[in-house]
XYZ file of C-alpha atoms in Angstrom:
214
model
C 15.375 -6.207 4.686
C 15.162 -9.853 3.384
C 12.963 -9.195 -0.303
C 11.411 -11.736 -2.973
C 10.825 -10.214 -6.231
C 7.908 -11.623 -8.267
C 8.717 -9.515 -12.103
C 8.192 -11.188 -15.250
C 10.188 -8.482 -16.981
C 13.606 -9.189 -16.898
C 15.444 -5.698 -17.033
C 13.073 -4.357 -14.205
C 13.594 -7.748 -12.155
C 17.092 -7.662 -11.904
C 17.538 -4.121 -11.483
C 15.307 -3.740 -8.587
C 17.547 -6.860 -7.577
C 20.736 -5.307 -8.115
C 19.481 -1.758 -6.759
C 18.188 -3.239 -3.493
C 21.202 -5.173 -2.914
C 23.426 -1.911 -3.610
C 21.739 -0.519 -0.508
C 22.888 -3.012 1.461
C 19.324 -5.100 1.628
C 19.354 -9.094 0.786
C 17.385 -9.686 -2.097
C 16.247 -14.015 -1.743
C 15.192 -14.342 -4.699
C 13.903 -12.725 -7.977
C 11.274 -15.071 -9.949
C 9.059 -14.592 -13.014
C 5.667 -16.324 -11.801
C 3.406 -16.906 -8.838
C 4.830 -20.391 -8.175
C 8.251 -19.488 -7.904
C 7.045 -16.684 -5.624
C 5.468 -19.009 -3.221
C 8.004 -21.536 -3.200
C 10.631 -18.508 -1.905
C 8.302 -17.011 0.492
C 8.264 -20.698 2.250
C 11.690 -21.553 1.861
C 13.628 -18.437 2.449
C 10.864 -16.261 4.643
C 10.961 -12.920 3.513
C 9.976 -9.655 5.429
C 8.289 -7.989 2.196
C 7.196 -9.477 -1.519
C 7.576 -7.245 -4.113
C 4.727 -8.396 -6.890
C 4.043 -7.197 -10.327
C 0.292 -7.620 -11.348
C 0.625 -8.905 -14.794
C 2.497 -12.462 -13.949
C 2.733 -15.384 -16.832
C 0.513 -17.159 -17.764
C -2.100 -14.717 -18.978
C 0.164 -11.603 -17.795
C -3.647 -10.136 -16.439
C -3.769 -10.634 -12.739
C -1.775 -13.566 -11.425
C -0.042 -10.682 -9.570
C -2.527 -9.366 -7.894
C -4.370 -12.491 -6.875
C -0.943 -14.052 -5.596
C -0.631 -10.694 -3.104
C -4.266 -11.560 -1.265
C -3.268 -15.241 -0.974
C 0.133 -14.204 0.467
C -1.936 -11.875 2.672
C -4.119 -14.470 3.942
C -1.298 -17.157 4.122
C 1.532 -15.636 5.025
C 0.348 -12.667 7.538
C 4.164 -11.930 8.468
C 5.199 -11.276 5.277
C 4.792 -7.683 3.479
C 2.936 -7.211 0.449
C 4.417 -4.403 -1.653
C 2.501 -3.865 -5.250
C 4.488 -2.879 -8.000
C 2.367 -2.053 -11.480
C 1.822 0.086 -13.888
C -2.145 -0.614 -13.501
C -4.409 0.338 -10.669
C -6.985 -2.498 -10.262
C -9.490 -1.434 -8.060
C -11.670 -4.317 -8.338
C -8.839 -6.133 -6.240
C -7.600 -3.310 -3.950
C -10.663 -3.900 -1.016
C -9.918 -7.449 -1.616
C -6.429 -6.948 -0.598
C -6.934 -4.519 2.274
C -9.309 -6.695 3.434
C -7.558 -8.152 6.437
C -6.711 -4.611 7.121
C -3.697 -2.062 5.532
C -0.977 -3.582 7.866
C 2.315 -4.649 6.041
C 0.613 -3.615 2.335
C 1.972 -1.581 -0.154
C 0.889 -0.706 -4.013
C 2.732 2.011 -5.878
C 2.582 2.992 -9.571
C 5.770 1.978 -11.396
C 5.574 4.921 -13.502
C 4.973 7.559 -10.550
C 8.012 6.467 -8.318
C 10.725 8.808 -9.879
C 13.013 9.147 -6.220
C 14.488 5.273 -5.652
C 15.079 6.342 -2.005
C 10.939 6.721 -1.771
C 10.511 3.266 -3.064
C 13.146 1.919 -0.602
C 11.443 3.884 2.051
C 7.616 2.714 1.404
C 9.277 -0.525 1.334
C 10.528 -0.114 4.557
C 7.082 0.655 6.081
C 5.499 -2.264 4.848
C 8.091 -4.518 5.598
C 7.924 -3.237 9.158
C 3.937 -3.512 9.379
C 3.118 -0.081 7.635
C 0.969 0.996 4.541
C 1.842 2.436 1.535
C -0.350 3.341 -1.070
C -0.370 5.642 -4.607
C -1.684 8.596 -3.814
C -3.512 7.891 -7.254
C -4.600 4.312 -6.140
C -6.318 6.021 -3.305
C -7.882 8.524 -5.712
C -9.320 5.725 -7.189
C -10.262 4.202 -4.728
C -12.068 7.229 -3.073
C -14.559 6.992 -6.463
C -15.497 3.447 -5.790
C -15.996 3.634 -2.581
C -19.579 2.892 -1.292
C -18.740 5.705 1.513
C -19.647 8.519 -0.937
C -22.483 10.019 1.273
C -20.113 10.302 3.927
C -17.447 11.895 1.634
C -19.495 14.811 1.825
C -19.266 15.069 5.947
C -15.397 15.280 5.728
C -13.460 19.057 4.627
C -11.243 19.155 1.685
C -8.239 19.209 4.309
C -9.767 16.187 6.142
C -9.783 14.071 2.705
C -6.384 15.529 2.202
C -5.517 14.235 5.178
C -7.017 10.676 5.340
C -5.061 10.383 1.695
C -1.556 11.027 3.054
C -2.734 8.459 5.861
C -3.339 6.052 3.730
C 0.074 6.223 2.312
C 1.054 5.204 5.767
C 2.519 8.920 6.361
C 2.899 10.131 9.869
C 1.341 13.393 11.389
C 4.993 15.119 11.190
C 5.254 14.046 7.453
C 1.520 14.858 6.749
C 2.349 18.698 8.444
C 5.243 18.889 6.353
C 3.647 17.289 2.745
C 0.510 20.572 3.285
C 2.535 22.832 5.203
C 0.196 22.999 8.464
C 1.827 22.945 11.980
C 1.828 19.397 13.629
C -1.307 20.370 16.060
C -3.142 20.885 13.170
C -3.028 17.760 11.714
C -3.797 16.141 15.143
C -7.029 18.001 15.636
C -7.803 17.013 11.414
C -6.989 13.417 12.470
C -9.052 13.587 15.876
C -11.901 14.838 13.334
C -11.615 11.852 10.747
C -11.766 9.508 13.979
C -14.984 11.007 15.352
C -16.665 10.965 11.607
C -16.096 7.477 11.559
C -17.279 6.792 14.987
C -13.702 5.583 16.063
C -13.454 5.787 19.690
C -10.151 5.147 21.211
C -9.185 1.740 22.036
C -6.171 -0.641 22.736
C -6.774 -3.518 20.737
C -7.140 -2.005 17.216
C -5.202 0.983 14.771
C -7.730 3.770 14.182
C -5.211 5.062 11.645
C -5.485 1.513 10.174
C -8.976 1.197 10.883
C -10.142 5.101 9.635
C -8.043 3.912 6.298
C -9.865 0.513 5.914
C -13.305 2.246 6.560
C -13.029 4.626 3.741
C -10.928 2.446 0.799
C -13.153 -0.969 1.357
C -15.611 -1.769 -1.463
């Protein structure tokens, strides 16, 4: 993978630098604000942008505001957040255009470097990943809550691991159910939300978009 860094602390900055870089991936550049981020995503064209939130000057949401511009300018590029903060006020905002190529984990909860490298992956290649506790969040803002109630514990379950971009095998394995199972949770979630078949859009994506957006 080809990766910008946006990090205005130093030790994490260089270390994701240097860790990336160990496995073998070509880190472009690692910068401390937003305009040094946008200046390497045009001059170097990365596949993924890894933001912090908190980004000089104010170190509030600089971050966050510079991932939905990137989404909206730069639609090939990934969009992985990195924070210790869930901002929810933001999140619909930046699934807006829909989950593909977006990413926001919890710096704190990410204790395996291979699953960081391997959410990063996804979203570099078009995927989601998102904190299982971002989408717990997320679930309790969500204008949706009525329908909530139509979906089964397992369904919600389920509709959580897909919005952390997981696949049906990985989603069988993460709450030990066969395989068939999950497809006949996942046919459910799609006929709750009225998602017929089609070839022109992602029910995953769309069943994911449907239930996070504000």
């Amino acid at each position: 993978m080809r990766v910008v860094i946006a990090e205005d602390s130093a030790i994490l900055r260089e270390g994701l630098a240097q860790l990336l870089a160990m496995r073998g991936h070509e880190v472009l550049a690692a910068v401390v604000d937003v305009p040094s981020l946008f200046e390497a995503v045009a001059v170097r064209a990365p596949d993924v942008a890894i933001v912090d939130i908190r980004l000089p000057p104010s170190h509030t949401d600089e971050g966050l505001r510079a991932a939905i511009r990137l989404r909206r300018e730069c639609p090939g590029v990934g969009v992985l957040i990195f924070s210790q903060y869930v901002e929810t006020a933001f999140v619909a905002e930046l699934l807006a255009g829909g989950s593909e190529g977006v990413g926001y984990l919890l710096k704190e909860r990410v204790v395996q470097l291979d699953d960081f490298v391997d959410a990063l992956h996804r979203v570099a290649a078009g995927g989601t990943a998102l904190d299982p506790q971002v989408v717990t969040q997320m679930f309790g803002r969500s204008r949706h809550r009525e329908l909530l109630a139509e979906f089964t514990p397992r369904e919600r379950e389920v509709l959580a691991l897909m919005a952390q971009g997981r696949s049906n095998t990985a989603i069988a394995t993460s709450i030990r159910v066969t395989e068939r199972a999950v497809e006949k949770h996942v046919s459910n979630i799609f006929g709750k939300f009225d998602l017929p078949p089609s070839d022109a859009d992602h029910r995953r994506v769309l069943a994911v978009i449907r239930y996070l957006q504000n």
